[in-house]
Coordinates of C-alpha atoms in Angstrom, one line a residue:
M1 CA 125.4 86.5 84.6
T2 CA 126.6 83.0 86.4
L3 CA 129.2 84.1 89.2
S4 CA 132.0 81.9 91.2
P5 CA 131.1 80.0 93.9
A6 CA 133.7 82.7 95.8
A7 CA 131.6 84.9 95.4
R8 CA 128.2 82.6 95.5
W9 CA 129.2 82.9 99.0
A10 CA 130.8 86.1 99.3
L11 CA 127.3 87.3 98.7
R12 CA 125.9 84.2 101.7
A13 CA 127.7 85.6 104.5
A14 CA 127.3 89.8 103.3
M15 CA 123.3 88.8 103.6
A16 CA 124.2 86.9 106.8
L17 CA 126.0 90.0 108.3
G18 CA 122.5 92.2 107.2
L19 CA 120.1 90.2 109.2
T20 CA 122.6 89.6 111.8
F21 CA 123.5 93.8 112.1
I22 CA 119.0 94.5 112.0
Y23 CA 117.3 91.4 114.2
V24 CA 120.4 90.5 116.9
P25 CA 119.2 93.9 118.9
L26 CA 115.2 92.5 118.0
L27 CA 115.7 88.6 119.7
L28 CA 117.2 90.2 122.2
V29 CA 114.5 92.6 123.3
L30 CA 111.7 89.5 123.0
V31 CA 114.2 87.5 124.9
N32 CA 114.8 89.6 127.8
S33 CA 110.7 90.3 128.6
F34 CA 111.3 86.3 129.6
N35 CA 114.2 87.4 130.9
G36 CA 113.2 86.9 135.7
D37 CA 116.7 88.9 136.4
R38 CA 115.5 92.6 136.4
T39 CA 118.9 93.5 134.6
F40 CA 118.2 91.6 132.0
A41 CA 122.2 89.1 132.4
W42 CA 123.1 87.7 130.1
P43 CA 122.7 84.4 130.0
P44 CA 119.3 84.5 131.6
H45 CA 119.5 81.7 133.6
D46 CA 116.0 82.4 135.0
L47 CA 113.1 82.6 132.1
T48 CA 109.8 83.3 133.4
T49 CA 106.3 84.4 131.6
R50 CA 106.0 87.0 134.3
W51 CA 106.6 90.7 133.3
W52 CA 103.5 89.2 130.4
A53 CA 102.3 88.7 133.6
A54 CA 102.1 92.3 135.3
A55 CA 101.8 93.8 131.3
W56 CA 98.5 92.2 131.0
A57 CA 97.8 94.0 134.3
S58 CA 99.0 97.1 133.6
D59 CA 95.2 99.3 132.7
G60 CA 98.5 102.3 131.7
A61 CA 99.5 99.5 129.2
R62 CA 95.8 97.8 128.5
Q63 CA 94.2 101.6 127.2
A64 CA 97.3 102.0 126.1
L65 CA 97.5 98.8 123.2
L66 CA 93.6 99.5 123.0
T67 CA 94.1 103.1 121.3
S68 CA 96.7 101.5 119.0
V69 CA 94.0 99.3 117.5
Q70 CA 92.0 102.0 117.6
A71 CA 94.1 104.1 115.1
A72 CA 95.3 101.9 113.7
L73 CA 91.9 100.7 112.4
G74 CA 91.3 103.9 111.4
A75 CA 93.9 105.3 110.0
T76 CA 94.2 102.0 107.7
A77 CA 90.3 101.9 107.0
T78 CA 90.9 106.0 105.9
A79 CA 94.0 105.4 103.7
L80 CA 92.2 102.2 101.2
L81 CA 89.7 104.5 100.5
L82 CA 91.7 108.0 99.6
G83 CA 95.0 105.5 98.8
T84 CA 92.1 103.8 95.9
L85 CA 90.7 106.9 95.1
V86 CA 93.5 108.3 94.0
A87 CA 95.3 105.7 92.8
F88 CA 92.3 104.7 90.5
A89 CA 92.2 108.4 89.4
V90 CA 95.7 108.9 88.2
H91 CA 96.1 105.7 86.2
R92 CA 92.8 105.7 84.1
F93 CA 91.9 109.6 83.2
A94 CA 95.4 111.1 81.4
F95 CA 96.1 115.3 82.5
F96 CA 98.4 117.1 82.6
G97 CA 100.9 117.5 85.6
R98 CA 99.7 113.9 86.3
D99 CA 103.3 113.0 87.8
T100 CA 103.5 115.9 89.2
L101 CA 100.5 115.0 91.6
S102 CA 101.5 111.4 92.1
L103 CA 105.1 113.1 93.2
L104 CA 103.0 115.4 95.5
I105 CA 101.4 112.8 96.9
V106 CA 104.3 109.6 97.5
L107 CA 106.3 113.0 99.1
P108 CA 104.8 113.3 103.3
I109 CA 106.1 109.9 103.3
A110 CA 109.6 110.6 103.3
L111 CA 109.2 114.2 105.5
P112 CA 110.9 113.9 108.5
G113 CA 108.3 113.2 111.9
I114 CA 108.6 115.3 113.5
V115 CA 107.2 118.2 110.3
T116 CA 104.5 116.1 110.0
G117 CA 103.9 116.5 113.1
I118 CA 104.8 119.7 113.7
A119 CA 102.1 120.9 110.4
L120 CA 99.8 118.4 111.5
D121 CA 99.1 120.4 115.3
S122 CA 99.4 124.3 113.8
A123 CA 96.6 122.4 111.4
W124 CA 95.2 121.4 114.0
R125 CA 94.4 123.7 116.6
S126 CA 93.8 127.2 113.1
V127 CA 90.6 124.7 112.2
M128 CA 90.1 121.6 114.5
G129 CA 90.3 124.4 117.4
E130 CA 87.9 127.0 115.9
L131 CA 85.6 124.5 115.6
G132 CA 85.3 123.0 119.1
I133 CA 86.5 120.5 118.6
G134 CA 90.0 119.6 120.2
K135 CA 92.7 116.5 119.7
G136 CA 92.4 113.3 120.5
L137 CA 91.7 109.7 118.7
L138 CA 90.8 111.8 115.6
S139 CA 93.4 114.2 115.5
V140 CA 95.9 110.2 115.6
V141 CA 93.8 109.0 113.4
V142 CA 94.5 111.7 110.9
G143 CA 97.4 112.3 111.2
H144 CA 99.0 108.5 110.9
A145 CA 96.5 108.3 107.9
T146 CA 99.0 110.9 106.3
F147 CA 101.3 108.1 105.7
C148 CA 99.3 105.4 105.4
V149 CA 97.3 106.5 102.2
V150 CA 100.5 107.0 100.8
T151 CA 101.7 102.9 101.2
V152 CA 98.0 101.9 99.8
Y153 CA 98.2 104.1 96.6
N154 CA 101.9 103.1 95.9
N155 CA 100.9 99.6 96.1
V156 CA 97.7 99.7 94.6
L157 CA 98.9 102.0 91.9
A158 CA 102.0 100.1 90.5
R159 CA 99.7 96.8 90.7
L160 CA 97.2 98.5 88.5
R161 CA 100.2 100.5 86.3
R162 CA 101.5 96.4 87.1
T163 CA 98.2 94.7 84.9
G164 CA 98.0 97.9 82.0
T165 CA 94.0 98.8 80.9
T166 CA 93.3 96.3 78.4
L167 CA 90.8 94.6 79.6
E168 CA 88.8 97.8 81.2
E169 CA 88.8 98.7 78.0
A170 CA 87.6 95.1 76.5
S171 CA 85.1 95.6 79.5
A172 CA 84.0 99.1 77.7
D173 CA 83.5 98.2 74.2
L174 CA 81.9 95.2 74.7
G175 CA 79.6 97.7 76.8
A176 CA 79.9 97.3 80.7
R177 CA 79.5 99.6 82.8
P178 CA 81.9 100.8 85.0
W179 CA 81.3 100.2 88.1
Q180 CA 80.0 96.6 86.4
T181 CA 83.7 97.7 84.8
F182 CA 85.7 98.4 88.9
R183 CA 83.7 94.9 90.0
Y184 CA 84.1 91.8 88.1
V185 CA 87.3 93.5 86.4
T186 CA 89.6 96.4 88.5
F187 CA 88.8 95.1 91.9
P188 CA 89.9 91.3 91.2
L189 CA 93.6 92.6 89.9
I190 CA 94.4 94.8 93.0
R191 CA 92.7 92.6 95.6
S192 CA 95.9 92.0 97.0
A193 CA 97.3 94.4 96.3
L194 CA 94.3 96.2 98.7
L195 CA 95.6 93.6 101.4
A196 CA 98.8 94.3 101.8
G197 CA 98.3 97.8 101.1
G198 CA 96.7 97.7 103.9
L199 CA 98.0 95.7 106.0
L200 CA 101.4 97.7 105.4
A201 CA 99.6 100.9 106.6
F202 CA 98.2 99.0 110.3
A203 CA 101.6 98.4 110.6
L204 CA 103.1 102.0 110.0
S205 CA 100.2 103.4 112.0
F206 CA 100.7 101.1 115.5
D207 CA 104.8 101.1 116.0
E208 CA 104.3 105.5 115.0
I209 CA 105.5 107.6 118.0
I210 CA 107.2 110.9 116.3
V211 CA 103.1 112.3 114.8
T212 CA 101.6 110.5 118.1
T213 CA 103.2 113.0 119.8
F214 CA 101.6 115.9 118.2
T215 CA 98.6 114.8 117.5
A216 CA 97.8 113.3 120.6
G217 CA 95.1 114.9 122.8
P218 CA 95.9 114.3 126.8
G219 CA 95.9 111.4 128.0
L220 CA 95.9 109.7 125.0
T221 CA 99.1 107.7 124.9
T222 CA 100.0 104.2 122.0
L223 CA 101.7 102.1 122.8
P224 CA 105.0 103.5 122.2
L225 CA 104.4 106.4 123.3
W226 CA 103.8 104.4 126.9
I227 CA 107.2 102.6 126.0
F228 CA 109.1 106.0 125.5
T229 CA 106.5 107.4 128.8
N230 CA 107.7 104.3 130.7
L231 CA 111.0 103.6 129.7
F232 CA 113.8 105.1 132.1
R233 CA 110.7 104.1 135.2
P234 CA 113.3 101.5 136.9
N235 CA 111.1 99.6 138.2
Q236 CA 109.2 99.5 134.9
A237 CA 112.0 98.4 132.2
P238 CA 111.1 94.1 132.8
V239 CA 107.6 95.6 131.3
V240 CA 108.7 98.1 128.8
N241 CA 110.6 94.7 126.8
V242 CA 106.8 93.4 126.9
V243 CA 105.7 95.9 124.9
A244 CA 108.6 96.3 122.8
A245 CA 108.2 92.7 122.0
V246 CA 104.1 93.1 121.2
L247 CA 105.0 96.0 119.1
I248 CA 107.7 93.4 117.0
I249 CA 105.2 91.0 115.9
A250 CA 102.2 93.2 115.5
S251 CA 104.8 94.5 112.9
V252 CA 106.2 91.1 111.6
I253 CA 103.2 89.7 111.3
P254 CA 101.1 91.8 108.9
V255 CA 104.3 93.2 107.0
W256 CA 104.6 89.1 106.5
V257 CA 102.1 88.6 104.8
A258 CA 102.0 91.7 103.3
Q259 CA 105.2 90.4 101.4
R260 CA 103.3 86.7 101.3
L261 CA 100.2 88.4 99.4
A262 CA 102.4 90.6 96.7
F263 CA 104.3 87.2 95.7
T264 CA 100.8 85.5 95.2
P265 CA 99.7 83.4 92.3
G266 CA 97.8 85.3 89.8
S267 CA 99.0 88.3 91.5
G268 CA 100.2 90.1 88.5
P269 CA 99.7 91.1 84.8
P270 CA 97.3 88.6 82.7
R271 CA 98.8 86.1 80.1

């Protein structure tokens, strides 16, 4: 289908409008993190890095950053392990209800975060609370893993379905053991999908606030929670912009790399 020049210009204008709608507010946050005026007068006349220095000097912001990184790494590691195992099982073994199982695995990511948070809070109190284990970093990791597992699962399963089972079956026919087939055939095919899924899981966990609110223990604060707590304190407004800018940067980079990996030459099905 060939588009007329007018249609192509209309599509470009629509794309530019959509990108402007999405990214102008984010760019304003980044610019305001360097705005020397506490009222964020526009255009800024005094660009400074003192708010960044103030954010780094804040013990609360530094601790929140450390907690966010720890939670994101824990959730990503859990998601990579469980998501890959489940995706491989669903792909490799034909059993009744496989599509239903796949739907049940993906469903939690479609639920509102507040519903997932309430459910996790109730489950943690009922099970872990009886064992004397209170809410803290571990409960946050578990909460984040509920949707990070879905991200890795979708990435890996999509790659496995694109590549099919021809090479795996040929490897088995040649006498390779299952672990050899996985190491030398399957893993090279899904390696970039694993890395992309892990990066997306890290970004999702690093940004999450609703589930974290229900699963974090007393005194545990992530960067999004720190922003929410300090958002309406006038003296903290410039520092909040800095922390929000850090969240934007920490989200854009993993997603950009994951997108590049999704189109890595040779990552598609064997030819």
